[in-house]
Each structure stands twice: as C-alpha cells, then as structure tokens.
Short mmCIF file of C-alpha atoms in Angstrom, two decimals:
data_model
loop_
_atom_site.label_atom_id
_atom_site.label_comp_id
_atom_site.label_asym_id
_atom_site.label_seq_id
_atom_site.Cartn_x
_atom_site.Cartn_y
_atom_site.Cartn_z
CA MET A 1 26.82 50.68 104.18
CA GLU A 2 26.34 51.98 100.71
CA THR A 3 22.61 52.72 101.36
CA LEU A 4 23.59 54.58 104.52
CA LYS A 5 26.05 56.72 102.53
CA LYS A 6 23.35 57.38 99.90
CA ILE A 7 20.88 58.48 102.60
CA VAL A 8 23.29 60.75 104.43
CA SER A 9 24.60 62.36 101.24
CA ASN A 10 21.04 62.91 99.90
CA GLN A 11 20.09 66.63 99.53
CA TYR A 12 16.94 66.08 101.57
CA PHE A 13 18.69 64.54 104.49
CA PRO A 14 19.38 67.60 106.73
CA ALA A 15 15.90 69.08 106.43
CA ALA A 16 14.30 65.58 106.88
CA ALA A 17 16.43 64.89 109.95
CA VAL A 18 15.39 68.19 111.60
CA LEU A 19 11.79 67.63 110.77
CA THR A 20 11.96 64.03 112.22
CA ALA A 21 13.57 65.38 115.46
CA VAL A 22 10.90 68.02 115.90
CA VAL A 23 8.15 65.49 115.44
CA LEU A 24 9.76 63.06 117.82
CA PHE A 25 10.27 65.88 120.44
CA TRP A 26 6.54 66.78 120.32
CA ALA A 27 5.46 63.12 120.30
CA VAL A 28 7.50 62.35 123.40
CA GLY A 29 6.25 65.46 125.05
CA LEU A 30 2.67 64.56 124.34
CA LEU A 31 3.16 60.97 125.63
CA GLY A 32 4.50 62.08 128.99
CA GLY A 33 8.04 63.22 128.41
CA LEU A 34 7.65 65.91 131.03
CA SER A 35 7.44 63.52 133.87
CA LEU A 36 10.63 65.02 135.33
CA LEU A 37 8.48 67.89 136.63
CA HIS A 38 6.42 65.38 138.72
CA ASN A 39 9.42 63.87 140.53
CA ASN A 40 10.96 65.39 143.49
CA GLN A 41 14.14 67.04 142.03
CA PRO A 42 16.41 69.75 143.32
CA PRO A 43 15.20 73.27 142.24
CA LEU A 44 18.22 73.93 140.02
CA THR A 45 17.58 70.64 138.13
CA THR A 46 13.94 71.55 137.69
CA LEU A 47 14.74 75.04 136.55
CA THR A 48 17.28 73.82 134.05
CA TRP A 49 14.82 71.26 132.72
CA MET A 50 12.10 73.92 132.43
CA LEU A 51 14.39 76.27 130.57
CA PHE A 52 15.41 73.54 128.14
CA VAL A 53 11.80 72.63 127.53
CA TYR A 54 10.73 76.25 127.15
CA GLY A 55 13.54 76.88 124.59
CA ALA A 56 12.71 73.65 122.68
CA ALA A 57 8.93 74.50 122.69
CA VAL A 58 9.83 77.89 121.11
CA LEU A 59 12.43 76.83 118.66
CA THR A 60 11.21 73.49 117.41
CA PRO A 61 8.17 74.88 115.64
CA LEU A 62 10.39 77.34 113.87
CA ALA A 63 12.87 74.68 112.97
CA GLY A 64 10.15 72.34 111.76
CA ALA A 65 8.54 75.05 109.62
CA TRP A 66 11.93 75.90 108.10
CA ALA A 67 12.69 72.24 107.40
CA ALA A 68 9.26 71.62 105.82
CA VAL A 69 9.60 74.67 103.60
CA ASP A 70 13.11 73.64 102.55
CA LEU A 71 11.92 70.13 101.65
CA VAL A 72 9.06 71.45 99.58
CA ARG A 73 11.39 74.01 97.85
CA ARG A 74 13.85 71.28 96.94
CA TRP A 75 11.18 68.91 95.74
CA GLN A 76 9.67 71.65 93.50
CA ARG A 77 13.11 72.63 92.12
CA ASN A 78 13.97 69.04 91.31
CA ARG A 79 10.54 68.37 89.70
CA ALA A 80 10.93 71.49 87.54
CA ALA A 81 14.46 70.45 86.55
CA GLN A 82 13.22 67.05 85.53
CA ALA A 83 10.39 68.65 83.49
CA ALA A 84 12.93 70.91 81.75
CA ASP A 85 15.30 67.98 80.97
CA ALA A 86 12.37 65.96 79.57
CA PHE A 87 11.32 69.08 77.47
CA GLU A 88 14.88 69.48 76.20
CA GLU A 89 15.14 65.85 75.33
CA ALA A 90 11.84 65.90 73.47
CA GLN A 91 13.12 68.98 71.51
CA ASP A 92 16.34 67.30 70.72
CA THR A 93 14.64 64.15 69.42
CA GLU A 94 12.12 66.21 67.50
CA ALA A 95 14.85 68.30 65.89
CA ALA A 96 16.70 65.12 64.75
CA TYR A 97 13.63 63.89 62.80
CA VAL A 98 12.55 67.25 61.19
CA GLU A 99 11.21 66.66 57.70
CA PRO A 100 11.71 69.34 55.05
CA ALA A 101 8.79 71.59 54.53
CA PRO A 102 7.01 71.16 51.28
CA GLU A 103 7.15 74.04 48.76
CA PRO A 104 4.12 76.23 48.69
CA GLU A 105 1.83 75.58 45.62
CA GLN A 106 1.62 79.33 44.80
CA ALA A 107 5.35 79.67 44.45
CA ALA A 108 5.50 76.71 42.01
CA ALA A 109 2.52 77.97 39.93
CA ALA A 110 3.70 81.62 39.63
CA PRO A 111 5.61 82.45 36.46
CA VAL A 112 9.15 83.77 36.75
CA SER A 113 9.29 87.31 35.23
CA THR A 114 12.45 88.70 33.73
CA PRO A 115 12.97 92.46 33.50
CA SER A 116 12.57 94.07 30.09
CA PRO A 117 15.63 95.48 28.24
CA ALA A 118 14.37 99.03 29.03
CA GLN A 119 14.28 98.28 32.73
CA GLN A 120 17.76 96.78 32.63
CA ALA A 121 19.29 99.77 30.80
CA ALA A 122 17.63 102.42 33.10
CA PRO A 123 20.27 104.15 35.21
CA ALA A 124 19.97 104.08 38.95
CA ALA A 125 18.76 107.26 40.66
CA PRO A 126 21.72 109.22 42.28
CA ALA A 127 21.88 108.89 46.06
CA LYS A 128 21.15 111.97 48.11
CA ASN A 129 23.74 113.51 50.45
CA VAL A 130 22.70 112.26 53.89
CA LYS A 131 24.15 113.77 57.02
CA GLN A 132 25.92 111.33 59.23
CA ALA A 133 25.50 111.71 62.92
CA GLY A 134 28.69 112.65 64.84
CA ARG A 135 30.60 114.03 61.86
CA LYS A 136 31.35 117.68 61.18
CA GLN A 137 30.74 118.94 57.80
CA ALA A 138 32.95 121.50 56.08
CA ALA A 139 31.53 124.88 55.72
#
C-alpha cells in the first residue's frame, strides 16, 4: 500500500498515466479494437462509436505530446536541481577547508618606508569650494 501511495503521489504520475493511456488506446486500435464497426449494430450506436473514435484519434496525439513534453521538462528540472545542490554542497565543503593564502614574497622583501619630518610637517592643501548638486548658493 505504501508503494502505491508513493507512485500516485509522484510528480511524474499524471503525465505518465496520460501517456500510458494514449499508447494503450493506439495499441488496442492497431490490434483490432475497431471491430465494433464490422458488427451489425444500430446506426445510432455506430455513429456514437465513430464520433468517440474520431475524437480520441484527434485528441490522444495532442494529449500524448503534452504528457511527453511535461515528463521531459520535469526530468530536466529535477536533474538541474540535483546538479545545483551538488555544486552548492561542493562549495560548502570547499569553503570549510579553505587554507589561508601565503603572503607574497615581494611584500615581505620590500622595506617599510617612513615619511621624513619635512613631509610630516607639510600642511595639507586647502580644499576647493565644490558646488553640490541640488543646493542653491547665496548670491
């Protein structure tokens, strides 16, 4: 009973059921399912059967194509989601084991320079008056 519940609640079930019904309809039709037309039946029964078969012959290919496209779309979406999950999992495990980057050799070899007393005592240049957008200036 649990496996039946799993199958019926599966996201692929509706489209797979439609596709199976379409294939069975055409298989029965090819194997002699139209034998009702060979029997001596009242005209209204024959007409009803012919209208049903005509409607099914027109609609089943459309339903089958729709079901097949739906199955492929769901399969591709699930495959892409699994790939994205695997990628995120790989990034998470990689981020957990990141080693610190070694210091560049040039930075270690370059001497640290200190500014001279003349550079330290030099006053900063005065800032220019810059107009700010959206403000009115006094005349």
